[in-house]
Coordinates of C-alpha atoms in Angstrom, one line a residue:
M1 CA 80.0 104.4 93.4
P2 CA 78.6 104.2 97.0
R3 CA 75.1 105.5 97.7
A4 CA 74.4 108.2 100.3
G5 CA 74.7 106.8 103.8
E6 CA 76.6 103.8 102.7
Q7 CA 79.5 103.0 104.9
R8 CA 82.8 102.4 103.1
G9 CA 85.3 103.7 105.7
D10 CA 87.8 105.0 103.1
L11 CA 88.1 108.2 105.1
R12 CA 88.2 106.6 108.5
S13 CA 91.8 107.9 109.1
I14 CA 90.4 111.5 108.9
S15 CA 87.3 111.3 111.1
G16 CA 87.4 108.0 112.9
S17 CA 84.1 107.0 111.3
D18 CA 83.3 104.1 108.9
N19 CA 80.8 106.4 107.3
D20 CA 82.3 108.4 104.5
D21 CA 79.4 110.9 104.5
F22 CA 80.2 111.8 108.1
S23 CA 83.9 112.1 107.3
N24 CA 83.1 114.5 104.4
I25 CA 80.9 116.6 106.6
I26 CA 83.6 116.9 109.3
V27 CA 86.3 117.8 106.7
N28 CA 84.0 120.4 105.1
Q29 CA 83.2 122.0 108.5
V30 CA 86.9 122.3 109.4
N31 CA 87.8 123.7 106.0
N32 CA 84.9 126.2 106.2
A33 CA 86.3 127.3 109.6
L34 CA 89.7 128.2 108.2
W35 CA 90.5 131.9 107.7
R36 CA 91.9 132.3 104.3
A37 CA 91.9 136.0 103.6
H38 CA 95.4 136.7 105.0
S39 CA 97.0 133.3 104.5
D40 CA 100.4 133.0 102.8
S41 CA 99.4 129.6 101.3
D42 CA 96.7 128.8 98.7
E43 CA 93.5 127.1 99.5
Q44 CA 94.6 123.7 98.4
T45 CA 97.7 123.8 100.6
Q46 CA 95.5 124.7 103.6
V47 CA 93.1 121.9 102.9
Q48 CA 96.0 119.4 102.6
G49 CA 97.5 120.7 105.8
T50 CA 94.2 120.4 107.6
L51 CA 93.8 116.8 106.4
A52 CA 97.3 116.0 107.4
A53 CA 96.6 117.4 110.9
M54 CA 93.4 115.4 111.2
I55 CA 95.0 112.2 110.1
G56 CA 98.1 112.8 112.3
M57 CA 95.9 113.0 115.4
K58 CA 94.6 109.5 114.6
P59 CA 90.9 109.6 115.5
R60 CA 89.6 106.2 116.7
D61 CA 85.9 107.0 116.6
E62 CA 83.4 109.7 115.6
L63 CA 83.7 111.6 119.0
E64 CA 87.5 111.9 118.5
G65 CA 86.9 113.0 114.9
M66 CA 84.6 115.8 116.1
L67 CA 87.0 116.8 119.0
I68 CA 89.9 116.9 116.5
A69 CA 87.8 119.1 114.1
Q70 CA 87.1 121.5 116.9
L71 CA 90.7 121.5 118.0
I72 CA 91.8 122.5 114.5
A73 CA 89.1 125.2 114.2
S74 CA 89.9 126.7 117.6
Y75 CA 93.6 126.7 116.9
N76 CA 93.2 128.5 113.6
A77 CA 90.7 131.0 115.1
A78 CA 93.2 131.7 118.0
M79 CA 96.1 132.2 115.6
E80 CA 94.0 134.6 113.5
C81 CA 93.1 136.6 116.7
Y82 CA 96.8 136.8 117.6
R83 CA 97.6 137.9 114.0
R84 CA 95.0 140.7 114.2
A85 CA 96.2 141.8 117.6
M86 CA 99.7 142.4 116.2
L87 CA 98.7 144.5 113.3
G88 CA 100.7 147.8 113.3
E89 CA 97.6 150.0 112.7
Q90 CA 95.5 148.1 115.3
T91 CA 94.0 150.3 118.0
F92 CA 94.6 149.6 121.7
E93 CA 91.0 148.4 122.1
G94 CA 91.3 146.3 119.0
R95 CA 94.5 144.7 120.2
R96 CA 93.1 144.0 123.7
E97 CA 89.9 142.5 122.3
N98 CA 91.8 140.2 119.9
L99 CA 94.2 139.1 122.6
N100 CA 91.2 138.4 124.9
Q101 CA 89.6 136.3 122.2
A102 CA 92.8 134.5 121.5
N103 CA 93.2 133.8 125.2
K104 CA 89.6 132.3 125.3
L105 CA 90.2 130.2 122.2
S106 CA 93.6 129.0 123.6
R107 CA 91.8 127.9 126.8
T108 CA 89.2 126.2 124.7
Y109 CA 91.9 124.4 122.8
A110 CA 93.5 123.2 126.1
A111 CA 90.1 122.0 127.4
L112 CA 89.4 120.1 124.1
T113 CA 92.9 118.5 124.3
E114 CA 92.1 117.4 127.9
A115 CA 88.7 116.0 126.8
L116 CA 90.4 114.1 124.0
D117 CA 93.0 112.7 126.4
R118 CA 90.3 111.7 128.9
H119 CA 88.3 110.0 126.1
R120 CA 91.5 108.1 125.1
G121 CA 92.1 107.0 128.7
K122 CA 95.1 109.3 129.2
G123 CA 93.5 111.4 131.9
Q124 CA 94.7 111.6 135.4
Q125 CA 93.6 108.7 137.5
R126 CA 92.6 109.1 141.1
I127 CA 91.9 106.5 143.8
T128 CA 89.7 107.7 146.6
V129 CA 89.7 105.7 149.9
E130 CA 86.3 106.4 151.5
H131 CA 86.4 104.2 154.5
V132 CA 89.2 102.6 156.5
N133 CA 88.8 100.3 159.5
V134 CA 91.7 99.9 161.8
H135 CA 91.0 97.4 164.6
A136 CA 92.6 97.1 168.0
G137 CA 96.3 96.4 167.6
G138 CA 96.2 97.3 163.9
Q139 CA 98.3 99.9 162.1
A140 CA 97.4 102.2 159.3
I141 CA 99.6 104.2 157.1
V142 CA 98.5 107.5 155.5
G143 CA 100.9 108.9 152.9
A144 CA 103.5 107.7 150.5
V145 CA 105.1 104.3 151.2
T146 CA 108.6 103.5 150.0
A147 CA 110.1 100.2 149.0
E148 CA 111.6 98.1 151.8
G149 CA 115.1 98.1 150.3
E150 CA 115.2 101.9 150.2
S151 CA 117.4 103.2 153.0
S152 CA 117.9 106.9 152.5
Q153 CA 118.3 109.5 155.2
K154 CA 115.2 111.3 153.9
S155 CA 113.2 108.1 154.2
E156 CA 114.4 107.6 157.8
Q157 CA 113.5 111.2 158.7
Q158 CA 110.0 110.8 157.2
T159 CA 109.5 107.6 159.2
H160 CA 110.6 109.4 162.4
A161 CA 108.4 112.3 161.7
T162 CA 105.4 110.0 161.1
R163 CA 105.9 108.3 164.4
E164 CA 105.9 111.7 166.1
I165 CA 102.8 112.8 164.3
T166 CA 100.8 109.6 164.8
H167 CA 101.4 109.2 168.6
E168 CA 101.5 112.2 170.9
P169 CA 100.9 111.4 174.6
G170 CA 98.4 113.7 176.2
I171 CA 95.6 114.0 178.7
P172 CA 93.0 111.3 178.3
M173 CA 89.5 112.4 177.3
R174 CA 86.7 111.2 179.6
S175 CA 84.3 108.7 178.2
P176 CA 80.6 109.2 178.8
D177 CA 80.2 105.5 179.2
P178 CA 82.0 104.2 182.4
E179 CA 82.5 100.8 180.8
W180 CA 84.7 102.2 178.1
E181 CA 88.3 103.2 178.6
T182 CA 89.5 106.8 178.4
M183 CA 90.8 108.0 175.1
P184 CA 94.1 110.0 174.8
I185 CA 94.0 113.3 173.0
A186 CA 96.8 115.4 171.7
A187 CA 98.1 117.9 174.2
G188 CA 98.0 120.7 171.5
A189 CA 94.3 120.0 171.0
R190 CA 93.2 120.9 174.6
K191 CA 91.6 124.3 174.9
A192 CA 90.6 126.3 177.9
A193 CA 86.9 126.0 178.8
V194 CA 85.1 129.4 179.0

């Protein structure tokens, strides 16, 4: 029999932790968060279902175990609020309040799911280009680039549109430094001086 604090890891599939004490605490917290008063199933069935859900989400570490516990608790609380809102004898205010609480809990559930996905590396990745240098004679492309072998009418239209957007002849802008050359500006950018 292991002593308190001893790490066996028998319950790792439930909480993601090698510490069975931590796993037991998480399981007890989730089970205590279940609403059993109006359940069609007995307590043992609910506990087994909760454990199956925790194992099915495959926590890899303690943080995932805690997020999964919160996911299950918020899901159950939201479902109880939905149930209460649909009671036949429920007042309008009671129905509205329960639906508002269910809405908040559903948004919490979605936020927890996103947090779990980000922790697992499934979040949306972004690449931000902060600085681009284009030297004389160089070219830069801003936007989606298609493969060379792709020859569709849409691709040709996009290329033609890009050329029109990137070069619009216009009136040159005067340079304050006489050694520098004038710089062309787009004709649509010229405004009347007041």
